[in-house]
Coordinates of N, CA and C in Angstrom, one line a residue:
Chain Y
X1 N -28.1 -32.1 28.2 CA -27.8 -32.5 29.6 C -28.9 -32.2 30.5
X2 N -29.1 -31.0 30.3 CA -30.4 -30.4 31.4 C -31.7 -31.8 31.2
X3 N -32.2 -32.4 29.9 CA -33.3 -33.2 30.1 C -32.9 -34.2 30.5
X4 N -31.5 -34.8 31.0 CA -31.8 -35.9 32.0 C -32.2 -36.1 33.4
X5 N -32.5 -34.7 33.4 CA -33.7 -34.4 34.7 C -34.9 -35.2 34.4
X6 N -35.2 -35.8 33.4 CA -36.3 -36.7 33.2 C -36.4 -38.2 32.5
X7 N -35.3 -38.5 32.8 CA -34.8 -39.5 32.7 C -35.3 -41.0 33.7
X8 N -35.3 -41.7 33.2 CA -35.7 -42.9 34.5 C -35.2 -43.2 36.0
X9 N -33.9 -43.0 35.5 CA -32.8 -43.1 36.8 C -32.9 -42.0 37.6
X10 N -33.8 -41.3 37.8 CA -33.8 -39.7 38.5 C -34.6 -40.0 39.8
X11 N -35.9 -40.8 40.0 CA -36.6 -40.8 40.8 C -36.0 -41.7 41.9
X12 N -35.2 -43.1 41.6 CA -33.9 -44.0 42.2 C -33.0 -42.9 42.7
X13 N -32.6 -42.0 42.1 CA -31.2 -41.1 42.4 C -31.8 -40.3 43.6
X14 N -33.4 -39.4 43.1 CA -34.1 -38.8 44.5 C -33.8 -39.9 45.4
X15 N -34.5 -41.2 45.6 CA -35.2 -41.1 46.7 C -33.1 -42.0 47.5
X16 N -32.1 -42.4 46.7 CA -31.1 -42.6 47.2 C -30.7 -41.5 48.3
X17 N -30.4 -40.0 47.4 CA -29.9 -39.0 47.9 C -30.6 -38.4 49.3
X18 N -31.7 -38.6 49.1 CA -32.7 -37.9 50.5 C -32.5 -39.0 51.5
X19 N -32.3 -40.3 51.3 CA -32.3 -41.9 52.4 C -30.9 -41.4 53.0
X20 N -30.0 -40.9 52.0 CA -28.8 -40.4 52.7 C -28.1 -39.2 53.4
X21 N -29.1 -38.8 53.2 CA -29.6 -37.1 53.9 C -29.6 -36.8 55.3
X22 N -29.4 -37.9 56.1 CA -29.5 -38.0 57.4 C -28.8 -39.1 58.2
X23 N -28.4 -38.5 59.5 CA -27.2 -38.8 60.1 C -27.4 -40.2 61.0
X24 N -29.0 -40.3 61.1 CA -28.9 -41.7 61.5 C -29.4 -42.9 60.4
X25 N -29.6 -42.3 59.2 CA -29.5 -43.3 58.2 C -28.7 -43.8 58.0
X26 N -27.7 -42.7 57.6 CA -25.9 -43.1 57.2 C -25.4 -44.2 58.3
X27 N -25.4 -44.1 60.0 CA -24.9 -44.7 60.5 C -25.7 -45.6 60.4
X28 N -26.9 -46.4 60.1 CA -27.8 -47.3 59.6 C -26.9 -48.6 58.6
X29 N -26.8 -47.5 57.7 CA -25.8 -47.7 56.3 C -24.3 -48.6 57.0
X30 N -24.0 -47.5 57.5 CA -22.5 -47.9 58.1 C -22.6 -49.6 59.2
X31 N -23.4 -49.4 59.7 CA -23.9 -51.2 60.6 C -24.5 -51.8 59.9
X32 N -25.4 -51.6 58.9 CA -25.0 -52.9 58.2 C -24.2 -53.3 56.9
X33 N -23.2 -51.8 56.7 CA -22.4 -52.6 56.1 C -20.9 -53.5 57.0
X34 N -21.1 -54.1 57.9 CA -20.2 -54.7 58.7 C -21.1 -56.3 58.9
X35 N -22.5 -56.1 58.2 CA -23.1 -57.5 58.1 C -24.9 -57.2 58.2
X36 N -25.1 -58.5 58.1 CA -27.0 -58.2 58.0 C -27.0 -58.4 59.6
X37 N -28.3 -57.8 59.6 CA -29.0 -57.2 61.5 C -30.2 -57.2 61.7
X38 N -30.9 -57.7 62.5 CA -32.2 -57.6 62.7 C -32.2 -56.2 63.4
X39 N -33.9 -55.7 63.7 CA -34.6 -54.1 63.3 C -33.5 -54.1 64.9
X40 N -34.2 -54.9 66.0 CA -33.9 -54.0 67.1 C -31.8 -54.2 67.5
X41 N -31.1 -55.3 66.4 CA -29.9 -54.8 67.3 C -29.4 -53.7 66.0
X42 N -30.2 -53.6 65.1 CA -29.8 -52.1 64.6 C -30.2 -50.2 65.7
X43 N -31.5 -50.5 66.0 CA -31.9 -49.7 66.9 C -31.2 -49.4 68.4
X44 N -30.5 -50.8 68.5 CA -29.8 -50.7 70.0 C -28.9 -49.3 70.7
X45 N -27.9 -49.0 69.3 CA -26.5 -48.1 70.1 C -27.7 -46.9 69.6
X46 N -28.8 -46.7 69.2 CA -29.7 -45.1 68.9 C -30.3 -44.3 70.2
X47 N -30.4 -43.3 70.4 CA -30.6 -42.7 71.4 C -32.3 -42.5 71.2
X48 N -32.9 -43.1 70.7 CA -34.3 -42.6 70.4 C -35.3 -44.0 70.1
X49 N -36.6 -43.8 70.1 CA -37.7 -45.0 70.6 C -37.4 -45.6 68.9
X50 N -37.9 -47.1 69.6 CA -37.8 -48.3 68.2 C -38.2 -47.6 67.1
X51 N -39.6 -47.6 67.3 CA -40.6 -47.0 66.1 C -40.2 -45.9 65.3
X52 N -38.9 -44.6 65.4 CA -38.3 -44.0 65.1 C -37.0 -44.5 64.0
X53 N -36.4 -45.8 64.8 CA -35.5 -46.3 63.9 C -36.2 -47.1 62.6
X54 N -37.2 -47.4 63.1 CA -38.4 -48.4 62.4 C -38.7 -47.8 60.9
X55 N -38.9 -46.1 61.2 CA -39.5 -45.2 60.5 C -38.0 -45.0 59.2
X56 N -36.6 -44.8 59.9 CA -35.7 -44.5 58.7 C -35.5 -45.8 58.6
X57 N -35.6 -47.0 58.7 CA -35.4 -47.8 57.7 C -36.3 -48.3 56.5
X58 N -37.6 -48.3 57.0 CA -38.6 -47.7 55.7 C -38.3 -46.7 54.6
X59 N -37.4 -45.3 55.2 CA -37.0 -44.8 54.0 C -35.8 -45.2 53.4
X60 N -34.9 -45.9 54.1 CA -33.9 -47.0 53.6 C -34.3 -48.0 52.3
X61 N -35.8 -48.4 52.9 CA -36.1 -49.5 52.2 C -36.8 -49.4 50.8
X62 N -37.3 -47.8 51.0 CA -37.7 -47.5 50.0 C -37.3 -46.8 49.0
X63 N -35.8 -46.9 49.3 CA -34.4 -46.2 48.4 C -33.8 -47.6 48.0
X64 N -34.4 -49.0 48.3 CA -33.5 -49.8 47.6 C -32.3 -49.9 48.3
X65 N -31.8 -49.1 49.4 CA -30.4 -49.0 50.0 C -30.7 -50.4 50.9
X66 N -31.9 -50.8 51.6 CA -31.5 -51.8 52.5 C -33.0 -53.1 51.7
X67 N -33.1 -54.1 52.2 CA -33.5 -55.4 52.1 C -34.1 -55.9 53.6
X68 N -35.7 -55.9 53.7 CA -35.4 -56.6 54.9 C -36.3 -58.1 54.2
X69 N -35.8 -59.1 55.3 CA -37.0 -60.2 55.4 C -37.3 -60.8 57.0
X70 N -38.8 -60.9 57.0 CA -39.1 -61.6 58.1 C -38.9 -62.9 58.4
X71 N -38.3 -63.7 59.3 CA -38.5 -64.9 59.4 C -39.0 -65.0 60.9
X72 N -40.1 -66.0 61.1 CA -40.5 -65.9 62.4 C -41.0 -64.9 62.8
X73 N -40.5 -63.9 64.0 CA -40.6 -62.7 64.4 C -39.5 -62.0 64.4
X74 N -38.6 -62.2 64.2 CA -37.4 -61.7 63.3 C -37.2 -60.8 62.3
X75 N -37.1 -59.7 62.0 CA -37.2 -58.7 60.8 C -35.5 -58.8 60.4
X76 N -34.8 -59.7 59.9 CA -33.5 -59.1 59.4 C -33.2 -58.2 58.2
X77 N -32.2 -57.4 58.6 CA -32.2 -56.2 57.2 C -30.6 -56.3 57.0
X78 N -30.3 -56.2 55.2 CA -29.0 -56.5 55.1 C -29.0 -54.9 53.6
X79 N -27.4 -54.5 53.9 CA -27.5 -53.4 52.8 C -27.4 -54.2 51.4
X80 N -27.9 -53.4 50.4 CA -28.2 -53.5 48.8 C -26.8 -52.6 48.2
X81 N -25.6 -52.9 47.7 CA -24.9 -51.9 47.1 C -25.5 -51.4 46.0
X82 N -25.7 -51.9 45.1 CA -26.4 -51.2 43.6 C -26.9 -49.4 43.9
X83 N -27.8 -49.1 44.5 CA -28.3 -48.1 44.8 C -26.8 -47.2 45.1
X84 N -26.2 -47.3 46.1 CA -24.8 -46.5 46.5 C -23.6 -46.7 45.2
X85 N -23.9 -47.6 44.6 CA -22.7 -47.8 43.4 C -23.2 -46.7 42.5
X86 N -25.3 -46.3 42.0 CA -25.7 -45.3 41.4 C -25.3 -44.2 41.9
X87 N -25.6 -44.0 43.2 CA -25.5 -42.5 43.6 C -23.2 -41.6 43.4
X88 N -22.5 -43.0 43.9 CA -21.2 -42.7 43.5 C -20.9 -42.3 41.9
X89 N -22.0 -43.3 40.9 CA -21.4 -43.1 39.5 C -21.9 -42.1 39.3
X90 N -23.2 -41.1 40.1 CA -23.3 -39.8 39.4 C -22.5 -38.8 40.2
X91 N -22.3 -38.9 41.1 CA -21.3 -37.5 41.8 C -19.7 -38.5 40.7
X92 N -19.3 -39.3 40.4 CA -17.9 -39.3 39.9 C -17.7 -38.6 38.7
X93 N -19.1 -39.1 37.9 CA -19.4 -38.2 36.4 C -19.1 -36.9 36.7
X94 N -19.5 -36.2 37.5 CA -19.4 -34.5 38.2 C -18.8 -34.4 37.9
X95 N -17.5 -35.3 39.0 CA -15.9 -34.7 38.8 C -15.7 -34.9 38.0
X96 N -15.8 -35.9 37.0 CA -15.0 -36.5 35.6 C -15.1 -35.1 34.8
X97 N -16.5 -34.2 34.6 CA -16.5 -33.0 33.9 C -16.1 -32.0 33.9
X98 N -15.7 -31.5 35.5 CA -14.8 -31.1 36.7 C -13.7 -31.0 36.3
X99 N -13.0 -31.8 36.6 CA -11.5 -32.3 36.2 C -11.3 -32.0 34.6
X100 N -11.9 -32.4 33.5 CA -12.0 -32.0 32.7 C -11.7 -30.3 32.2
X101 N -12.5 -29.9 32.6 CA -13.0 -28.1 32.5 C -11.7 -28.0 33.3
X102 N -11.0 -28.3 34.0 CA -9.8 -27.5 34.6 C -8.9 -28.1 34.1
X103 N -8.7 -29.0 33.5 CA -7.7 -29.1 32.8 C -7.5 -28.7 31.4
X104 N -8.8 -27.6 30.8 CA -8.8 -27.2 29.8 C -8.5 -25.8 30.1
X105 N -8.7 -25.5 31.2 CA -8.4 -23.9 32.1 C -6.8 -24.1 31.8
X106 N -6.1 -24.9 32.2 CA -4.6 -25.0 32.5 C -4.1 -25.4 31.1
X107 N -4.3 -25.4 30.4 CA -4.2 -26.0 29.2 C -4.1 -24.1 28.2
X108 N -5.5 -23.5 28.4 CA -5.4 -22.2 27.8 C -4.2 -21.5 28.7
X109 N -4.2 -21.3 30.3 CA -2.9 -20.2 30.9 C -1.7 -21.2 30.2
X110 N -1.8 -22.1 30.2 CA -0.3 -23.0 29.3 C 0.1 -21.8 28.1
X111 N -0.9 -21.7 27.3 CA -1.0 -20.7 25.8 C -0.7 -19.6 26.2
X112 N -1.6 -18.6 26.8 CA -1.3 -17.6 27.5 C -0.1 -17.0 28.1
X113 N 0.5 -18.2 28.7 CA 2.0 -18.0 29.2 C 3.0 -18.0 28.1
X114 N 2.7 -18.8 27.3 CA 3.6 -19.0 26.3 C 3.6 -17.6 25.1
X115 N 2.6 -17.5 24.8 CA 2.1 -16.3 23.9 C 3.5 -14.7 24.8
X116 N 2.4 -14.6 26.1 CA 3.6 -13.5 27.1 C 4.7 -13.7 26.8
X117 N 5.4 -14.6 26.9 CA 7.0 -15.1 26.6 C 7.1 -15.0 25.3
X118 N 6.6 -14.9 24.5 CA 7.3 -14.6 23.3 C 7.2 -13.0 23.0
X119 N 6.1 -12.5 23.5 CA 5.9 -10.8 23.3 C 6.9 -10.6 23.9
X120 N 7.4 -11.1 25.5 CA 8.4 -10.3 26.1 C 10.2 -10.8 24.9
X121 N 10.4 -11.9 24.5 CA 11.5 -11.5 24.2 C 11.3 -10.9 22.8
X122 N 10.4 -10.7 22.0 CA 10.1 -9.8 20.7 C 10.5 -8.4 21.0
X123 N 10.0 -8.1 22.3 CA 10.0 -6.5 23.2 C 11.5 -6.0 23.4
Chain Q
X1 N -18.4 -46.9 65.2 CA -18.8 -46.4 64.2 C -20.1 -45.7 63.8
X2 N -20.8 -46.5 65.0 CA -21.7 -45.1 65.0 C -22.0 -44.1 65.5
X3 N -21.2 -43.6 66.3 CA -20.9 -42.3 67.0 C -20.7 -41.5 65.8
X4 N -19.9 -42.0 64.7 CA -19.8 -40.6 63.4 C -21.0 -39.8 63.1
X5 N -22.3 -40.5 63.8 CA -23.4 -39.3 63.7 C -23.5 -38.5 64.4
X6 N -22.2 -38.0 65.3 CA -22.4 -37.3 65.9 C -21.0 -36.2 65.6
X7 N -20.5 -36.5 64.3 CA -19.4 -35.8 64.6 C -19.8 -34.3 63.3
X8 N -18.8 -33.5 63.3 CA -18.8 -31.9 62.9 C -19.5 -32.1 61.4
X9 N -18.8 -33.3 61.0 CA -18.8 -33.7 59.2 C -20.4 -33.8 58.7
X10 N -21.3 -34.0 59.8 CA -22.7 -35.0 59.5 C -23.5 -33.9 59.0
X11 N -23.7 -32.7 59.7 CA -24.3 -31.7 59.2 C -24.1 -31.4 57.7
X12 N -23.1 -31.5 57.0 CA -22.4 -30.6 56.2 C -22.9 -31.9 54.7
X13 N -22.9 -33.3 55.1 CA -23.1 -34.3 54.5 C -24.9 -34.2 54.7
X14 N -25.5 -33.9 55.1 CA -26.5 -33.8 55.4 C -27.3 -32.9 54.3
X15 N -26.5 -31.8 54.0 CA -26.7 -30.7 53.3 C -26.3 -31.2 51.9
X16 N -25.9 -31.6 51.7 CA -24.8 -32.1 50.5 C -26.0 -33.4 49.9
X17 N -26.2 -33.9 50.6 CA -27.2 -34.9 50.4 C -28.3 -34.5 49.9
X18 N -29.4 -33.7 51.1 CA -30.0 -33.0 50.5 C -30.6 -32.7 49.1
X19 N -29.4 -31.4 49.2 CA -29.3 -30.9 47.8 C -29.2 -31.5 46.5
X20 N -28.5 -33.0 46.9 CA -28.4 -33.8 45.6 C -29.8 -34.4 45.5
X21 N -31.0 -34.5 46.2 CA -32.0 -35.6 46.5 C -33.2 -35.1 45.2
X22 N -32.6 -33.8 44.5 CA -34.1 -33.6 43.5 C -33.5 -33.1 42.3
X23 N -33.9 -33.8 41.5 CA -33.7 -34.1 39.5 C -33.4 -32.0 39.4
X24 N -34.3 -31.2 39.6 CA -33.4 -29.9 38.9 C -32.6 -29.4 39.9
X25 N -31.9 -29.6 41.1 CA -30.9 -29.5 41.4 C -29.6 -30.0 41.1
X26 N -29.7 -31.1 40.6 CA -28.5 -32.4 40.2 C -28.6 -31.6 38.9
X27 N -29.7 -31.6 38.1 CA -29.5 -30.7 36.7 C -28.5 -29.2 36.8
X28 N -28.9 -28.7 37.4 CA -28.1 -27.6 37.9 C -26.9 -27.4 38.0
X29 N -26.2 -28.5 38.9 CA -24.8 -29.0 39.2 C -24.4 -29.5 38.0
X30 N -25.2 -30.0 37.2 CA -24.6 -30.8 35.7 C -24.2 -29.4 34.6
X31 N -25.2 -28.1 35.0 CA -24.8 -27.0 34.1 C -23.8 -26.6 34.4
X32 N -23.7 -26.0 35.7 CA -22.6 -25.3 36.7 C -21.2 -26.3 36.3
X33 N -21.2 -27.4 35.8 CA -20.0 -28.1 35.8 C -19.4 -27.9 34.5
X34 N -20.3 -27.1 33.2 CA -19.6 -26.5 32.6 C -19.1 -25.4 32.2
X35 N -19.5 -24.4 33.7 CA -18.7 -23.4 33.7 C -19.9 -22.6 34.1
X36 N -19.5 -21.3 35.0 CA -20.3 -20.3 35.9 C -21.4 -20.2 35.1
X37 N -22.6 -19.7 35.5 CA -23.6 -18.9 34.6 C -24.5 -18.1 36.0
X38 N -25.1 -17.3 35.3 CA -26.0 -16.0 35.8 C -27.3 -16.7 36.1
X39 N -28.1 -16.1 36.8 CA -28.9 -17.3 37.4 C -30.1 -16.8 36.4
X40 N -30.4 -16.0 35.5 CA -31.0 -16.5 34.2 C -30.9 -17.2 33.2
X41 N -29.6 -17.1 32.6 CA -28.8 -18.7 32.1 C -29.1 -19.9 32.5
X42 N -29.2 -20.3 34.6 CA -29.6 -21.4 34.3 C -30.8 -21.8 34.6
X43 N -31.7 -20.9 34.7 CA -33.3 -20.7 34.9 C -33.7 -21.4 33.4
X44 N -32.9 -20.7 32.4 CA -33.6 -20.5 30.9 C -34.4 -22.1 30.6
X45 N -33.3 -23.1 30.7 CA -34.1 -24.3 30.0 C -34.7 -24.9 31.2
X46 N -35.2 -24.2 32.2 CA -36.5 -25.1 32.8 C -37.9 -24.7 32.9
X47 N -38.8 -26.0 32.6 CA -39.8 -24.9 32.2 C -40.8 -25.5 34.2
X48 N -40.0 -23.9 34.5 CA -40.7 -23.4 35.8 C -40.4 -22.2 35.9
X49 N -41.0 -21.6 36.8 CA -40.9 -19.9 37.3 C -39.8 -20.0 38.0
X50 N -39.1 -18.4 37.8 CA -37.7 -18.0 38.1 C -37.4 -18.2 39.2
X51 N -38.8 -17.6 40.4 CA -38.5 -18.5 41.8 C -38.5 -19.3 42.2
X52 N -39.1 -20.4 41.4 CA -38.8 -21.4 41.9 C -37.2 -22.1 42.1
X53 N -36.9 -21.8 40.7 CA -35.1 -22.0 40.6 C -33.9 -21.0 41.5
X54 N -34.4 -20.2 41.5 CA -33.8 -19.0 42.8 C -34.0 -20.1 44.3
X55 N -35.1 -20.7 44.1 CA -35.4 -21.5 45.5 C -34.6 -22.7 45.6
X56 N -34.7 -23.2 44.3 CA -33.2 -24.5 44.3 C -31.9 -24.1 44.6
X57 N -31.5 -22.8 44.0 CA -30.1 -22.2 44.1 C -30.0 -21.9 45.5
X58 N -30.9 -22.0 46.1 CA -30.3 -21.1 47.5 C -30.2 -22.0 48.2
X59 N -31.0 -24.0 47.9 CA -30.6 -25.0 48.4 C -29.4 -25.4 48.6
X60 N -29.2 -25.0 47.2 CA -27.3 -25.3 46.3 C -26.4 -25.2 47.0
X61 N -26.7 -23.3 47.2 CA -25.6 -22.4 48.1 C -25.6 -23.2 49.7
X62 N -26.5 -23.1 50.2 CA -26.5 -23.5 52.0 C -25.8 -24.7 52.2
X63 N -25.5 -25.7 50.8 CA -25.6 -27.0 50.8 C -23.5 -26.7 50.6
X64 N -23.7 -25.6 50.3 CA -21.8 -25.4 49.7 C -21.7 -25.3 48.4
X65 N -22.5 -25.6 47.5 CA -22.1 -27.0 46.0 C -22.3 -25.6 45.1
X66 N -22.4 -24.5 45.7 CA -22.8 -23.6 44.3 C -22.6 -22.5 45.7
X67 N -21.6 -21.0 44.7 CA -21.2 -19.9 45.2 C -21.6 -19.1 44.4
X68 N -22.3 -17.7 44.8 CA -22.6 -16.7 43.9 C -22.2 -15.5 44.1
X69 N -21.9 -14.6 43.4 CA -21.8 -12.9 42.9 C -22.5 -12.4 42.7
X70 N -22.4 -11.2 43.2 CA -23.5 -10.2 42.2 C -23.0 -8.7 41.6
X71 N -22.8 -8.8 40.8 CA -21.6 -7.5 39.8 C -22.7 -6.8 39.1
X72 N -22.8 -5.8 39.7 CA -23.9 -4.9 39.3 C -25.5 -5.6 39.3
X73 N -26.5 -5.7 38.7 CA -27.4 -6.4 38.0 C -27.6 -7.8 38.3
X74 N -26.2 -8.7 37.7 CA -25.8 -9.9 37.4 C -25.7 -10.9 39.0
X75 N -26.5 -12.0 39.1 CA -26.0 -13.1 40.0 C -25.1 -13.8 39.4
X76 N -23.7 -14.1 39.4 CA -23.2 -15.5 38.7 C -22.8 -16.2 40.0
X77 N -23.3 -17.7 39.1 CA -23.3 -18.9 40.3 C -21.9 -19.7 39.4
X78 N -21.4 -20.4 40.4 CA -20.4 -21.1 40.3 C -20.4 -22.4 41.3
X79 N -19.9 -23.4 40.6 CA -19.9 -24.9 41.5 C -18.4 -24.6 42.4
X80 N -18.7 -25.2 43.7 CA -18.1 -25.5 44.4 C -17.4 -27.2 44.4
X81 N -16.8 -27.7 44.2 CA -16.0 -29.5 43.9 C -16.0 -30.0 45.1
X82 N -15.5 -28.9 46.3 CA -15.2 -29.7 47.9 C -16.7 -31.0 48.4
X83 N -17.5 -29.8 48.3 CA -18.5 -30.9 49.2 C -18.7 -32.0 48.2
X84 N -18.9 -32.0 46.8 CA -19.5 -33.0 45.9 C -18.0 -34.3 46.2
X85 N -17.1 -33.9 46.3 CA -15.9 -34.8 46.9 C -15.8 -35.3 48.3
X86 N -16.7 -34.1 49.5 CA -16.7 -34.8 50.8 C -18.1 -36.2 50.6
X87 N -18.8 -35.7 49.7 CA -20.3 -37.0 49.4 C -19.6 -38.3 49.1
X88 N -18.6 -38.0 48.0 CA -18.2 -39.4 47.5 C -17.1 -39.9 47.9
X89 N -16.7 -39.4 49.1 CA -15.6 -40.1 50.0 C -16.7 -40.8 50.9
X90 N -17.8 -40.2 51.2 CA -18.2 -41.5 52.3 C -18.8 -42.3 51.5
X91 N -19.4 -42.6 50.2 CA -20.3 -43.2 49.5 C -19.0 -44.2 49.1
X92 N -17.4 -44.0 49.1 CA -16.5 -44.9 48.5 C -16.5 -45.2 49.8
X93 N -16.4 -44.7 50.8 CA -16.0 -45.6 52.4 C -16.7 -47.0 52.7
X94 N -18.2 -46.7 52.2 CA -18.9 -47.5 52.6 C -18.5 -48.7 51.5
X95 N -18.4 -47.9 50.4 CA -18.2 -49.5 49.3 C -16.6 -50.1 50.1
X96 N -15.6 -49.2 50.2 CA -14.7 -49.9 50.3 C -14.7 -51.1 51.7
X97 N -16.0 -50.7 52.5 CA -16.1 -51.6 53.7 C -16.8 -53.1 53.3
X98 N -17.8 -52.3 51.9 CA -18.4 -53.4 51.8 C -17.8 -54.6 50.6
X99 N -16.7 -54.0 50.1 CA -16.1 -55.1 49.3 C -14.8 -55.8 50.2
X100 N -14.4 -55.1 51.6 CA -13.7 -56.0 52.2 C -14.5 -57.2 52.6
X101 N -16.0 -56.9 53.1 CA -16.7 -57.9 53.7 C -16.8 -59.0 52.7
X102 N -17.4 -58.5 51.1 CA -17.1 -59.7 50.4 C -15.9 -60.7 50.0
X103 N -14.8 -59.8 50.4 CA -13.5 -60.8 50.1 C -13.3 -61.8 51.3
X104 N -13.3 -61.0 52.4 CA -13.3 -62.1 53.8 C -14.7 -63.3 53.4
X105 N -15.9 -63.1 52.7 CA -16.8 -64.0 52.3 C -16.1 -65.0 52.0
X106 N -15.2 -64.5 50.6 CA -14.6 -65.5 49.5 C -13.6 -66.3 50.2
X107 N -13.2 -65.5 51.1 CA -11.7 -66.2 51.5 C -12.3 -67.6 52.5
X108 N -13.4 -67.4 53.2 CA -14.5 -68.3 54.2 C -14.6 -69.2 53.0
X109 N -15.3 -69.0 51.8 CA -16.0 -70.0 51.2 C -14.8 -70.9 50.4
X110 N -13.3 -70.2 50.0 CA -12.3 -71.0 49.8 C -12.2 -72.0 50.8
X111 N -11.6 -71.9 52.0 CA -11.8 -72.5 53.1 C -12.8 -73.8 53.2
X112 N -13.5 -73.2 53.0 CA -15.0 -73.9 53.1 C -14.9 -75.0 52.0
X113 N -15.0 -75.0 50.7 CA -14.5 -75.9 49.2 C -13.3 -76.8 49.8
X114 N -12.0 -76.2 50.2 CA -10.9 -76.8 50.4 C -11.4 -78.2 51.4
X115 N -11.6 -77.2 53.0 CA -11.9 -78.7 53.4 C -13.3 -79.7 53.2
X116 N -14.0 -79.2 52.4 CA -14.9 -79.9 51.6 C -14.1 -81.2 50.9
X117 N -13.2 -80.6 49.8 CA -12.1 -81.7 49.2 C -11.5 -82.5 49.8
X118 N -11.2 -81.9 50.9 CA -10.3 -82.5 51.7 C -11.3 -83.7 52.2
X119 N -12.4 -83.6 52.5 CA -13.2 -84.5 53.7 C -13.4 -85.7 52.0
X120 N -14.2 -85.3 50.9 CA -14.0 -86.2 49.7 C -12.9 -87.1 49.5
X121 N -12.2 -86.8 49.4 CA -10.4 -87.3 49.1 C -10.2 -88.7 50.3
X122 N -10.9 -87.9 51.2 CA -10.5 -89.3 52.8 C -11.6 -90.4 52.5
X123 N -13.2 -89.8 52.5 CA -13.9 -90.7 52.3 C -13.3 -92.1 51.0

């Protein structure tokens, strides 16, 4: 398990996890999943200069999370699910091993309990 | 909706994020998910210096996703489930926003076929 730290899918999983690392990416994330946007009416409701929102959508774009194309003078950017469907299938795997391991915990006090109850009516 | 960058949760997802953004920390959480270990245990199969992985772990910990002890000698680290479950509630929010957008698509492009037929049918 530990060498799928070197695995292909690891360097896509970095640069997902870090693009989502931050609070005006995510809301990035969040506007354009309600539809595609060009750079500045994504920039609009942000408290801080263009070139700053400019700057995390590059890291957006270089996580695969967003798409942009120019037409004209136009930059429109639309989200990519693929990327967010990887990063969900590895945090679910988690739980799936998660949930597992505890239901083998509950499974041994199951025995455990059972074993006591019989010592006690043997007693 | 985008004011949520500004709410108590963003920090905490921030950290969570983070910590998932680099291949031996995700490795890490993959060990921890089969149950506690001492932070030589899960030093052992990487081939880096023990501080360096003491330096991941203390990502882990600030991040929530890993809790530790220390009983005499012994650090044991253990996974924490909450935050790895607060990540993939927003990572499902977003999909679930983004698969209503495609169904309102489908339901337009029904629409759209229908009176297409409909205009065929008259001609």
């Amino acid at each position: 398990m530990i060498l799928s730290h070197m695995t292909n899918q690891q360097p896509a999983l970095d640069r997902v996890f870090h693009a989502l690392a931050d609070p005006t990416r995510r809301a990035i994330v969040e506007r354009l999943n309600r539809g595609p946007a060009s750079v500045s009416e994504i920039a609009e409701p942000f408290p801080m200069a263009l070139p700053t929102v400019v700057q995390h959508l590059r890291v957006l774009e270089s996580s695969g999370l967003v798409r942009s194309e120019k037409v004209g003078r136009v930059r429109t950017c639309r989200l990519e699910a693929a990327p967010l469907t990887r990063a969900e299938g590895w945090i679910a795997e988690q739980r799936a091993y998660w949930e597992a391991r505890l239901d083998r915990l509950e499974d041994y006090l199951k025995i455990l309990q059972a074993k006591e109850k019989g010592n006690d009516e043997q007693s």
